[in-house]
Amino acid sequence: MPRAQEQRCSSGPTSWTTARRSRSTAVGRRGWVSRRRLRRASSRSRSGSKADSAVAAVTAGPRPPRVVRSSSKGHRKSVLGWALLITVVLAWAFTFRPTQLGGPATFIVVSGDSMEPTLSDGDLVVLRAHDAYAVGDIATFTVPDGEPGAGALVIHRLVGVEGDAFVPQGDNRDQTDDWRPMGADVKGTLWLHVPRGGDYLMRLIHPPLMAALAGGLATTWFLLRSPRSTRAEGGDEN
């Protein structure tokens, strides 16, 4: 009887120790399972990040070359400027180019009052040559050889014909001239009249004004130059 009691008494502590070890093992297992789940979750997260990065890289693709262009507004201004300049040059070449340069125009400055009130002293006259001339034309002619003032340029109105020659007379004169120019002596008839234009032209031919005019033309050419488009290809940006 005492042994049985002793056995029952001894079985109590053993049972408690076993239970404690079981609880410890269970806690340990739960802890091991938790760490394993954490590892799996972390692995899945890293895999997802790598996949997202790969998709983003494939979607983005290679970077296209960068293109930097000048503004369209500035380009339009440049084109219009050049078009205007070309138009002016062509108009000058076909209309106002002097005969000395192979053009159709002759420029003279009126001197004196013999053509008043039609033409005044200091006016600029542009002449155009023709194959034939008629009575009533205001013409510039060279005084024929052998006549007074031979070689001089005169601008008078042709008022008649005498043989093969013209009879000139100034609008401000009561009598005809003594000169009898032939058709070959006539340089051209009045095409354009600029009052006081001769005075302005004579002022412009002074060296300082010519230098200023040349500088203005050079500046205009510089401003009308077309800006070139700048292109930059490839390259990684830092």
Coordinates of N, CA and C in Angstrom, one line a residue:
M1 N 0.8 -1.2 0.0 CA 0.0 0.0 0.0 C 0.8 1.2 0.0
P2 N 1.8 1.3 0.8 CA 2.7 2.5 0.7 C 3.4 2.6 -0.6
R3 N 3.7 1.5 -1.3 CA 4.4 1.6 -2.6 C 3.5 2.2 -3.6
A4 N 2.2 1.8 -3.6 CA 1.3 2.3 -4.5 C 1.1 3.8 -4.4
Q5 N 1.1 4.2 -3.2 CA 1.0 5.7 -3.0 C 2.2 6.4 -3.5
E6 N 3.3 5.7 -3.2 CA 4.6 6.3 -3.7 C 4.6 6.4 -5.2
Q7 N 4.1 5.4 -5.8 CA 4.1 5.4 -7.3 C 3.2 6.5 -7.8
R8 N 2.0 6.6 -7.1 CA 1.1 7.7 -7.6 C 1.7 9.1 -7.3
C9 N 2.4 9.2 -6.2 CA 3.0 10.4 -5.9 C 4.1 10.8 -6.9
S10 N 4.9 9.7 -7.3 CA 6.0 10.0 -8.2 C 5.5 10.2 -9.7
S11 N 4.3 9.7 -9.9 CA 3.8 9.9 -11.3 C 3.3 11.3 -11.5
G12 N 3.0 12.0 -10.5 CA 2.5 13.4 -10.6 C 3.6 14.3 -11.2
P13 N 4.8 14.4 -10.7 CA 5.8 15.3 -11.3 C 6.2 14.9 -12.7
T14 N 6.2 13.6 -13.0 CA 6.6 13.1 -14.3 C 5.6 13.6 -15.3
S15 N 4.3 13.5 -15.0 CA 3.3 14.0 -15.9 C 3.3 15.5 -16.1
W16 N 3.7 16.2 -15.1 CA 3.8 17.7 -15.3 C 4.9 18.1 -16.2
T17 N 6.1 17.4 -16.1 CA 7.2 17.6 -16.9 C 6.9 17.3 -18.3
T18 N 6.2 16.2 -18.6 CA 5.9 15.9 -20.0 C 5.0 16.9 -20.6
A19 N 4.0 17.4 -19.8 CA 3.1 18.4 -20.4 C 3.8 19.7 -20.7
R20 N 4.8 20.0 -19.8 CA 5.5 21.2 -20.1 C 6.4 21.1 -21.3
R21 N 7.0 19.9 -21.5 CA 7.8 19.7 -22.7 C 6.9 19.7 -24.0
S22 N 5.7 19.2 -23.8 CA 4.8 19.2 -25.0 C 4.4 20.6 -25.4
R23 N 4.1 21.5 -24.3 CA 3.7 22.9 -24.6 C 4.9 23.6 -25.3
S24 N 6.1 23.3 -24.8 CA 7.3 23.9 -25.3 C 7.5 23.5 -26.8
T25 N 7.3 22.2 -27.0 CA 7.4 21.7 -28.4 C 6.4 22.4 -29.3
A26 N 5.2 22.5 -28.8 CA 4.1 23.1 -29.6 C 4.4 24.6 -29.9
V27 N 4.9 25.3 -28.9 CA 5.3 26.7 -29.1 C 6.4 26.8 -30.2
G28 N 7.4 25.8 -30.0 CA 8.5 25.8 -30.9 C 8.0 25.6 -32.3
R29 N 7.1 24.7 -32.5 CA 6.6 24.4 -33.8 C 5.8 25.6 -34.4
R30 N 5.0 26.2 -33.5 CA 4.3 27.4 -34.0 C 5.3 28.5 -34.5
G31 N 6.3 28.6 -33.7 CA 7.4 29.6 -34.1 C 8.0 29.2 -35.4
W32 N 8.3 27.9 -35.6 CA 9.0 27.5 -36.8 C 8.1 27.7 -38.0
V33 N 6.8 27.4 -37.8 CA 5.8 27.6 -38.9 C 5.7 29.1 -39.2
S34 N 5.7 29.9 -38.2 CA 5.6 31.4 -38.5 C 6.8 31.9 -39.3
R35 N 8.0 31.4 -38.9 CA 9.2 31.9 -39.7 C 9.2 31.4 -41.1
R36 N 8.7 30.1 -41.3 CA 8.6 29.6 -42.6 C 7.6 30.4 -43.5
R37 N 6.5 30.7 -42.9 CA 5.5 31.5 -43.6 C 6.1 32.9 -44.0
L38 N 6.9 33.5 -43.1 CA 7.5 34.7 -43.3 C 8.5 34.6 -44.5
R39 N 9.2 33.5 -44.5 CA 10.2 33.4 -45.6 C 9.5 33.2 -46.9
R40 N 8.4 32.5 -46.9 CA 7.6 32.3 -48.2 C 7.1 33.6 -48.7
A41 N 6.5 34.4 -47.7 CA 5.9 35.7 -48.1 C 7.0 36.6 -48.7
S42 N 8.2 36.6 -48.0 CA 9.3 37.5 -48.5 C 9.7 37.0 -49.8
S43 N 9.8 35.7 -50.0 CA 10.3 35.2 -51.4 C 9.3 35.6 -52.4
R44 N 8.0 35.5 -52.1 CA 7.0 35.9 -53.1 C 7.0 37.4 -53.4
S45 N 7.3 38.2 -52.4 CA 7.4 39.6 -52.6 C 8.5 40.0 -53.5
R46 N 9.7 39.3 -53.3 CA 10.9 39.6 -54.1 C 10.6 39.1 -55.5
S47 N 10.0 38.0 -55.7 CA 9.7 37.5 -57.0 C 8.7 38.4 -57.8
G48 N 7.7 38.9 -57.0 CA 6.8 39.9 -57.6 C 7.5 41.2 -58.1
S49 N 8.4 41.7 -57.2 CA 9.1 42.9 -57.6 C 10.0 42.7 -58.8
K50 N 10.7 41.5 -58.9 CA 11.5 41.3 -60.1 C 10.6 41.2 -61.3
A51 N 9.5 40.6 -61.2 CA 8.6 40.4 -62.4 C 8.0 41.8 -62.8
D52 N 7.7 42.6 -61.8 CA 7.2 44.0 -62.2 C 8.3 44.8 -62.8
S53 N 9.5 44.7 -62.4 CA 10.7 45.4 -63.0 C 10.9 44.9 -64.4
A54 N 10.8 43.6 -64.6 CA 11.0 43.1 -66.0 C 9.9 43.6 -66.9
V55 N 8.6 43.6 -66.4 CA 7.5 44.1 -67.2 C 7.7 45.5 -67.6
A56 N 8.1 46.3 -66.6 CA 8.3 47.7 -66.8 C 9.4 48.0 -67.8
A57 N 10.5 47.2 -67.7 CA 11.6 47.3 -68.7 C 11.2 47.0 -70.1
V58 N 10.4 45.9 -70.2 CA 9.9 45.5 -71.6 C 8.9 46.5 -72.1
T59 N 8.1 47.0 -71.3 CA 7.1 48.0 -71.7 C 7.8 49.3 -72.2
A60 N 8.8 49.7 -71.4 CA 9.4 51.0 -71.7 C 10.2 50.9 -73.0
G61 N 10.9 49.8 -73.2 CA 11.7 49.6 -74.4 C 12.9 50.6 -74.5
P62 N 13.6 50.6 -75.6 CA 14.7 51.5 -75.8 C 14.2 53.0 -75.9
R63 N 15.0 53.9 -75.5 CA 14.7 55.3 -75.5 C 14.8 55.8 -76.9
P64 N 13.9 56.5 -77.5 CA 14.0 57.1 -78.8 C 15.0 58.3 -78.8
P65 N 15.6 58.6 -79.9 CA 16.6 59.7 -80.0 C 15.8 61.0 -79.7
R66 N 16.5 61.9 -79.0 CA 15.9 63.2 -78.7 C 16.1 64.1 -79.9
V67 N 15.1 64.9 -80.1 CA 15.1 65.8 -81.2 C 14.8 67.2 -80.7
V68 N 15.7 68.1 -80.9 CA 15.4 69.5 -80.4 C 15.3 70.4 -81.7
R69 N 14.2 71.0 -81.9 CA 14.0 71.8 -83.1 C 13.7 73.3 -82.7
S70 N 14.1 74.1 -83.6 CA 13.8 75.5 -83.4 C 12.2 75.7 -83.5
S71 N 11.8 76.8 -82.9 CA 10.4 77.1 -82.9 C 9.8 77.3 -84.3
S72 N 8.6 76.8 -84.5 CA 8.0 76.9 -85.9 C 7.7 78.4 -86.2
K73 N 7.4 79.2 -85.2 CA 7.2 80.6 -85.4 C 8.4 81.3 -85.9
G74 N 9.5 81.0 -85.3 CA 10.8 81.6 -85.9 C 11.1 81.1 -87.3
H75 N 10.8 79.9 -87.5 CA 11.0 79.3 -88.9 C 10.1 80.0 -89.9
R76 N 8.9 80.3 -89.6 CA 8.0 80.9 -90.5 C 8.4 82.4 -90.8
K77 N 8.9 83.1 -89.7 CA 9.4 84.4 -89.9 C 10.6 84.4 -90.9
S78 N 11.5 83.5 -90.7 CA 12.7 83.4 -91.5 C 12.3 83.1 -93.0
V79 N 11.3 82.2 -93.2 CA 10.9 81.9 -94.6 C 10.3 83.1 -95.2
L80 N 9.4 83.8 -94.5 CA 8.8 85.0 -95.0 C 9.8 86.1 -95.3
G81 N 10.8 86.2 -94.4 CA 11.8 87.2 -94.7 C 12.6 87.0 -95.9
W82 N 13.0 85.7 -96.1 CA 13.8 85.3 -97.3 C 12.9 85.5 -98.6
A83 N 11.6 85.1 -98.5 CA 10.7 85.3 -99.6 C 10.6 86.8 -100.0
L84 N 10.5 87.7 -99.0 CA 10.5 89.1 -99.3 C 11.7 89.6 -99.9
L85 N 12.9 89.1 -99.4 CA 14.2 89.6 -100.0 C 14.3 89.1 -101.4
I86 N 14.0 87.8 -101.7 CA 14.1 87.3 -103.0 C 13.2 88.1 -104.0
T87 N 11.9 88.4 -103.5 CA 11.0 89.2 -104.4 C 11.6 90.6 -104.7
V88 N 12.2 91.2 -103.7 CA 12.8 92.6 -104.0 C 13.9 92.4 -105.0
V89 N 14.8 91.4 -104.8 CA 15.9 91.3 -105.7 C 15.5 91.0 -107.1
L90 N 14.4 90.2 -107.3 CA 13.9 89.9 -108.6 C 13.3 91.1 -109.3
A91 N 12.5 91.9 -108.5 CA 11.9 93.1 -109.0 C 13.0 94.1 -109.4
W92 N 14.1 94.2 -108.6 CA 15.2 95.1 -109.0 C 15.8 94.6 -110.3
A93 N 16.1 93.3 -110.4 CA 16.8 92.7 -111.6 C 16.0 92.9 -112.9
F94 N 14.6 92.8 -112.8 CA 13.8 92.9 -114.1 C 13.2 94.3 -114.3
T95 N 13.3 95.2 -113.3 CA 12.7 96.5 -113.5 C 13.7 97.6 -113.3
F96 N 14.5 97.6 -112.3 CA 15.3 98.8 -111.9 C 16.8 98.5 -112.2
R97 N 17.2 97.4 -112.7 CA 18.6 97.2 -112.9 C 19.1 98.1 -114.0
P98 N 20.2 98.9 -113.7 CA 20.7 99.9 -114.7 C 21.2 99.2 -116.0
T99 N 21.2 100.0 -117.0 CA 21.6 99.5 -118.3 C 23.1 99.2 -118.3
Q100 N 23.9 99.8 -117.4 CA 25.3 99.5 -117.2 C 25.5 98.1 -116.8
L101 N 24.5 97.5 -116.1 CA 24.6 96.1 -115.6 C 23.7 95.2 -116.4
G102 N 23.3 95.6 -117.6 CA 22.5 94.8 -118.5 C 21.1 94.9 -118.2
G103 N 20.6 95.9 -117.4 CA 19.2 96.0 -117.1 C 18.5 96.9 -118.0
P104 N 17.2 97.2 -117.8 CA 16.4 98.0 -118.7 C 16.3 99.5 -118.3
A105 N 16.8 99.9 -117.1 CA 16.5 101.2 -116.5 C 17.7 102.1 -116.7
T106 N 17.4 103.4 -116.9 CA 18.4 104.5 -116.9 C 18.0 105.5 -115.9
F107 N 18.9 105.9 -114.9 CA 18.5 106.8 -113.9 C 19.2 108.2 -114.2
I108 N 18.4 109.2 -114.1 CA 19.0 110.6 -114.3 C 18.4 111.5 -113.3
V109 N 19.2 112.5 -112.9 CA 18.7 113.6 -112.0 C 18.5 114.8 -112.8
V110 N 17.3 115.4 -112.7 CA 17.0 116.6 -113.5 C 17.7 117.8 -112.9
S111 N 18.3 118.6 -113.9 CA 19.0 119.8 -113.5 C 18.4 121.0 -114.3
G112 N 18.0 122.0 -113.6 CA 17.5 123.2 -114.3 C 15.9 123.2 -114.2
D113 N 15.4 124.2 -114.9 CA 13.9 124.4 -114.8 C 13.3 124.4 -116.2
S114 N 13.9 123.8 -117.2 CA 13.4 123.9 -118.5 C 12.2 123.0 -118.7
M115 N 11.9 122.0 -117.8 CA 10.8 121.1 -117.9 C 9.7 121.4 -116.8
E116 N 9.8 122.6 -116.2 CA 8.8 123.0 -115.2 C 7.5 123.1 -115.9
P117 N 6.3 122.8 -115.3 CA 6.2 122.2 -113.9 C 6.2 120.7 -113.9
T118 N 6.4 120.1 -115.1 CA 6.4 118.6 -115.2 C 7.5 118.0 -114.3
L119 N 8.7 118.5 -114.6 CA 9.9 118.0 -113.8 C 10.6 119.2 -113.2
S120 N 11.1 119.0 -112.0 CA 11.8 120.1 -111.3 C 13.2 119.7 -111.0
D121 N 14.0 120.7 -110.7 CA 15.4 120.5 -110.4 C 15.5 119.6 -109.2
G122 N 16.4 118.6 -109.3 CA 16.6 117.6 -108.2 C 15.7 116.4 -108.2
D123 N 14.8 116.4 -109.2 CA 13.9 115.2 -109.3 C 14.7 114.0 -109.9
L124 N 14.2 112.8 -109.5 CA 14.8 111.6 -110.0 C 13.9 111.0 -111.1
V125 N 14.5 110.6 -112.2 CA 13.7 110.1 -113.3 C 14.3 108.8 -113.7
V126 N 13.4 107.8 -113.9 CA 13.8 106.4 -114.4 C 13.3 106.3 -115.8
L127 N 14.2 106.0 -116.7 CA 13.8 105.8 -118.1 C 13.8 104.4 -118.5
R128 N 13.0 104.1 -119.5 CA 12.9 102.8 -120.2 C 13.1 102.9 -121.7
A129 N 14.0 102.1 -122.2 CA 14.3 102.2 -123.6 C 13.3 101.4 -124.4
H130 N 13.0 101.9 -125.6 CA 12.1 101.2 -126.5 C 12.6 101.1 -127.9
D131 N 12.0 100.3 -128.7 CA 12.5 100.2 -130.1 C 12.1 101.4 -131.0
A132 N 11.0 102.1 -130.6 CA 10.6 103.3 -131.4 C 10.1 104.3 -130.4
Y133 N 10.1 105.6 -130.8 CA 9.6 106.7 -130.0 C 8.7 107.5 -130.8
A134 N 7.8 108.3 -130.1 CA 6.8 109.0 -130.8 C 6.7 110.5 -130.3
V135 N 6.1 111.3 -131.1 CA 5.9 112.7 -130.7 C 5.1 112.7 -129.4
G136 N 5.5 113.6 -128.5 CA 4.8 113.7 -127.2 C 5.5 113.0 -126.1
D137 N 6.5 112.1 -126.4 CA 7.2 111.4 -125.3 C 8.2 112.4 -124.7
I138 N 8.3 112.2 -123.3 CA 9.4 112.9 -122.6 C 10.6 112.0 -122.6
A139 N 11.6 112.4 -123.3 CA 12.7 111.5 -123.6 C 14.0 112.2 -123.2
T140 N 15.0 111.3 -122.9 CA 16.4 111.7 -122.7 C 17.2 111.3 -123.9
F141 N 18.0 112.3 -124.4 CA 18.8 112.0 -125.5 C 20.2 112.6 -125.3
T142 N 21.1 112.1 -126.1 CA 22.4 112.6 -126.2 C 22.6 113.6 -127.3
V143 N 23.1 114.8 -127.0 CA 23.3 115.8 -128.1 C 24.2 115.2 -129.1
P144 N 23.8 115.2 -130.4 CA 24.6 114.7 -131.4 C 25.9 115.4 -131.6
D145 N 26.9 114.7 -132.2 CA 28.2 115.3 -132.5 C 28.0 116.4 -133.5
G146 N 28.9 117.4 -133.3 CA 28.8 118.5 -134.3 C 27.8 119.6 -133.9
E147 N 27.0 119.4 -132.8 CA 26.1 120.4 -132.4 C 26.5 120.9 -131.0
P148 N 26.1 122.1 -130.7 CA 26.5 122.8 -129.4 C 26.2 121.9 -128.2
G149 N 27.2 121.7 -127.4 CA 27.0 120.8 -126.2 C 27.0 119.3 -126.5
A150 N 27.7 118.9 -127.6 CA 27.7 117.5 -128.0 C 28.1 116.6 -126.9
G151 N 27.3 115.5 -126.8 CA 27.6 114.5 -125.7 C 26.8 114.7 -124.5
A152 N 26.2 115.9 -124.3 CA 25.4 116.1 -123.1 C 24.1 115.4 -123.1
L153 N 23.6 115.0 -121.9 CA 22.3 114.4 -121.8 C 21.2 115.5 -121.5
V154 N 20.2 115.4 -122.3 CA 19.1 116.4 -122.1 C 17.8 115.6 -122.0
I155 N 16.9 116.0 -121.1 CA 15.6 115.5 -121.0 C 14.5 116.5 -121.4
H156 N 13.9 116.4 -122.6 CA 12.9 117.3 -123.1 C 11.8 116.5 -123.7
R157 N 10.8 117.2 -124.1 CA 9.7 116.5 -124.8 C 9.9 116.5 -126.3
L158 N 9.6 115.4 -126.9 CA 9.7 115.4 -128.4 C 8.4 115.9 -129.0
V159 N 8.5 117.1 -129.7 CA 7.4 117.8 -130.1 C 7.2 117.7 -131.6
G160 N 8.1 117.1 -132.3 CA 8.0 117.0 -133.8 C 9.1 116.2 -134.4
V161 N 8.9 116.0 -135.7 CA 9.9 115.2 -136.5 C 10.4 116.1 -137.7
E162 N 11.6 116.0 -137.9 CA 12.2 116.8 -139.0 C 13.2 115.8 -139.8
G163 N 12.7 115.3 -140.9 CA 13.4 114.3 -141.6 C 13.5 113.0 -140.8
D164 N 14.7 112.5 -140.5 CA 14.9 111.3 -139.7 C 15.2 111.7 -138.2
A165 N 15.1 113.0 -137.9 CA 15.4 113.4 -136.5 C 14.2 113.9 -135.8
F166 N 14.3 113.9 -134.5 CA 13.3 114.5 -133.6 C 13.5 115.9 -133.3
V167 N 12.4 116.7 -133.1 CA 12.5 118.1 -132.7 C 12.1 118.1 -131.2
P168 N 13.1 118.4 -130.3 CA 12.8 118.5 -128.8 C 12.5 119.9 -128.4
Q169 N 11.8 120.0 -127.2 CA 11.5 121.3 -126.7 C 11.1 121.1 -125.2
G170 N 11.6 122.1 -124.3 CA 11.3 122.0 -122.9 C 9.9 122.5 -122.7
D171 N 9.2 122.0 -121.7 CA 7.8 122.4 -121.4 C 7.8 123.8 -120.9
N172 N 8.9 124.3 -120.4 CA 9.0 125.7 -119.8 C 9.7 126.6 -120.9
R173 N 9.7 126.2 -122.1 CA 10.4 127.0 -123.2 C 9.3 127.3 -124.3
D174 N 9.5 128.5 -124.9 CA 8.6 128.9 -125.9 C 9.1 128.5 -127.3
Q175 N 10.3 128.1 -127.4 CA 10.8 127.8 -128.7 C 11.4 126.4 -128.7
T176 N 11.5 125.7 -129.8 CA 12.1 124.4 -129.9 C 13.6 124.5 -129.7
D177 N 14.2 123.4 -129.4 CA 15.7 123.3 -129.3 C 16.4 123.3 -130.7
D178 N 17.6 123.7 -130.6 CA 18.4 123.6 -131.9 C 18.9 122.2 -132.2
W179 N 18.8 121.3 -131.2 CA 19.4 120.0 -131.4 C 18.4 119.1 -132.2
R180 N 18.9 118.2 -133.0 CA 18.1 117.3 -133.8 C 18.6 115.9 -133.6
P181 N 18.2 115.3 -132.5 CA 18.7 113.9 -132.2 C 18.0 112.9 -133.1
M182 N 18.7 111.8 -133.4 CA 18.2 110.7 -134.2 C 17.6 109.7 -133.2
G183 N 17.0 108.7 -133.7 CA 16.4 107.6 -132.8 C 17.5 106.9 -132.0
A184 N 18.7 106.8 -132.6 CA 19.8 106.1 -131.9 C 20.3 106.9 -130.8
D185 N 20.1 108.3 -130.8 CA 20.6 109.1 -129.7 C 19.7 109.1 -128.5
V186 N 18.5 108.6 -128.7 CA 17.5 108.6 -127.6 C 17.8 107.5 -126.6
K187 N 17.9 107.8 -125.3 CA 18.2 106.7 -124.3 C 17.0 106.1 -123.7
G188 N 15.9 106.8 -123.8 CA 14.7 106.2 -123.2 C 13.7 107.2 -122.9
T189 N 12.5 106.8 -122.6 CA 11.4 107.7 -122.2 C 11.1 107.6 -120.7
L190 N 10.4 108.7 -120.2 CA 10.0 108.7 -118.8 C 9.2 107.5 -118.4
W191 N 9.6 106.8 -117.4 CA 8.8 105.6 -116.9 C 8.4 105.8 -115.4
L192 N 9.3 106.4 -114.6 CA 9.0 106.7 -113.2 C 9.6 108.0 -112.8
H193 N 8.9 108.8 -112.1 CA 9.3 110.1 -111.6 C 9.2 110.2 -110.1
V194 N 10.3 110.5 -109.5 CA 10.4 110.6 -108.0 C 10.8 112.0 -107.7
P195 N 9.8 112.9 -107.2 CA 10.1 114.3 -106.9 C 11.2 114.3 -105.8
R196 N 12.2 115.2 -106.0 CA 13.3 115.4 -105.1 C 14.1 114.1 -104.8
G197 N 13.8 113.1 -105.6 CA 14.5 111.8 -105.4 C 16.0 111.9 -105.7
G198 N 16.3 112.8 -106.7 CA 17.8 113.0 -107.0 C 18.5 113.6 -105.9
D199 N 17.9 114.5 -105.1 CA 18.6 115.1 -104.0 C 18.9 114.1 -102.9
Y200 N 17.9 113.2 -102.6 CA 18.1 112.2 -101.6 C 19.1 111.2 -102.1
L201 N 19.1 110.9 -103.4 CA 20.1 109.9 -103.9 C 21.5 110.5 -103.8
M202 N 21.7 111.7 -104.1 CA 23.0 112.4 -104.0 C 23.5 112.4 -102.5
R203 N 22.6 112.5 -101.6 CA 23.0 112.5 -100.2 C 23.5 111.1 -99.8
L204 N 22.8 110.1 -100.3 CA 23.1 108.7 -99.9 C 24.4 108.2 -100.4
I205 N 25.0 108.8 -101.5 CA 26.2 108.3 -102.1 C 27.4 108.9 -101.3
H206 N 27.2 109.7 -100.3 CA 28.4 110.1 -99.5 C 28.9 108.9 -98.7
P207 N 30.2 108.9 -98.6 CA 30.9 107.7 -97.9 C 30.3 107.3 -96.6
P208 N 30.1 108.2 -95.6 CA 29.5 107.8 -94.3 C 28.1 107.2 -94.5
L209 N 27.3 107.7 -95.3 CA 25.9 107.2 -95.5 C 26.0 105.8 -96.2
M210 N 26.9 105.7 -97.2 CA 27.1 104.4 -97.8 C 27.5 103.3 -96.9
A211 N 28.4 103.7 -95.9 CA 28.9 102.7 -94.9 C 27.7 102.3 -94.0
A212 N 26.9 103.3 -93.6 CA 25.7 103.0 -92.8 C 24.7 102.1 -93.5
L213 N 24.5 102.4 -94.8 CA 23.6 101.5 -95.6 C 24.1 100.1 -95.7
A214 N 25.5 100.0 -96.0 CA 26.0 98.6 -96.1 C 25.9 97.9 -94.7
G215 N 26.1 98.6 -93.6 CA 25.9 98.0 -92.3 C 24.5 97.5 -92.1
G216 N 23.5 98.4 -92.5 CA 22.1 98.0 -92.4 C 21.8 96.8 -93.2
L217 N 22.3 96.7 -94.4 CA 22.0 95.5 -95.2 C 22.6 94.3 -94.6
A218 N 23.9 94.4 -94.1 CA 24.5 93.2 -93.5 C 23.7 92.8 -92.3
T219 N 23.2 93.7 -91.5 CA 22.4 93.4 -90.3 C 21.1 92.7 -90.7
T220 N 20.5 93.2 -91.8 CA 19.3 92.6 -92.3 C 19.5 91.1 -92.7
W221 N 20.6 90.9 -93.4 CA 20.9 89.6 -93.9 C 21.2 88.6 -92.7
F222 N 21.8 89.1 -91.7 CA 22.1 88.3 -90.5 C 20.8 87.9 -89.8
L223 N 19.9 88.9 -89.7 CA 18.6 88.6 -89.0 C 17.7 87.7 -89.8
L224 N 17.9 87.7 -91.1 CA 17.0 86.8 -91.9 C 17.5 85.4 -92.1
R225 N 18.7 85.2 -91.6 CA 19.2 83.8 -91.8 C 18.3 82.8 -91.0
S226 N 18.1 81.7 -91.7 CA 17.2 80.6 -91.1 C 18.0 79.9 -90.0
P227 N 17.4 79.8 -88.8 CA 18.0 79.0 -87.7 C 18.0 77.6 -88.1
R228 N 19.1 76.9 -87.9 CA 19.2 75.5 -88.2 C 18.6 74.7 -87.0
S229 N 18.0 73.6 -87.4 CA 17.5 72.7 -86.4 C 18.6 71.9 -85.7
T230 N 18.6 71.8 -84.4 CA 19.6 71.1 -83.7 C 19.1 69.7 -83.3
R231 N 19.9 68.7 -83.7 CA 19.4 67.3 -83.4 C 20.5 66.7 -82.5
A232 N 20.0 66.0 -81.4 CA 20.8 65.2 -80.5 C 20.3 63.8 -80.4
E233 N 21.1 62.8 -80.8 CA 20.6 61.4 -80.8 C 21.2 60.6 -79.7
G234 N 20.4 59.7 -79.2 CA 20.9 58.6 -78.3 C 21.4 59.3 -77.0
G235 N 22.3 58.5 -76.3 CA 22.9 58.9 -75.1 C 22.0 58.8 -73.9
D236 N 22.6 58.4 -72.8 CA 21.9 58.3 -71.6 C 22.0 59.6 -70.8
E237 N 20.9 59.9 -70.2 CA 20.9 61.2 -69.5 C 21.3 60.8 -68.0
N238 N 22.2 61.7 -67.5 CA 22.6 61.5 -66.2 C 21.6 62.2 -65.2

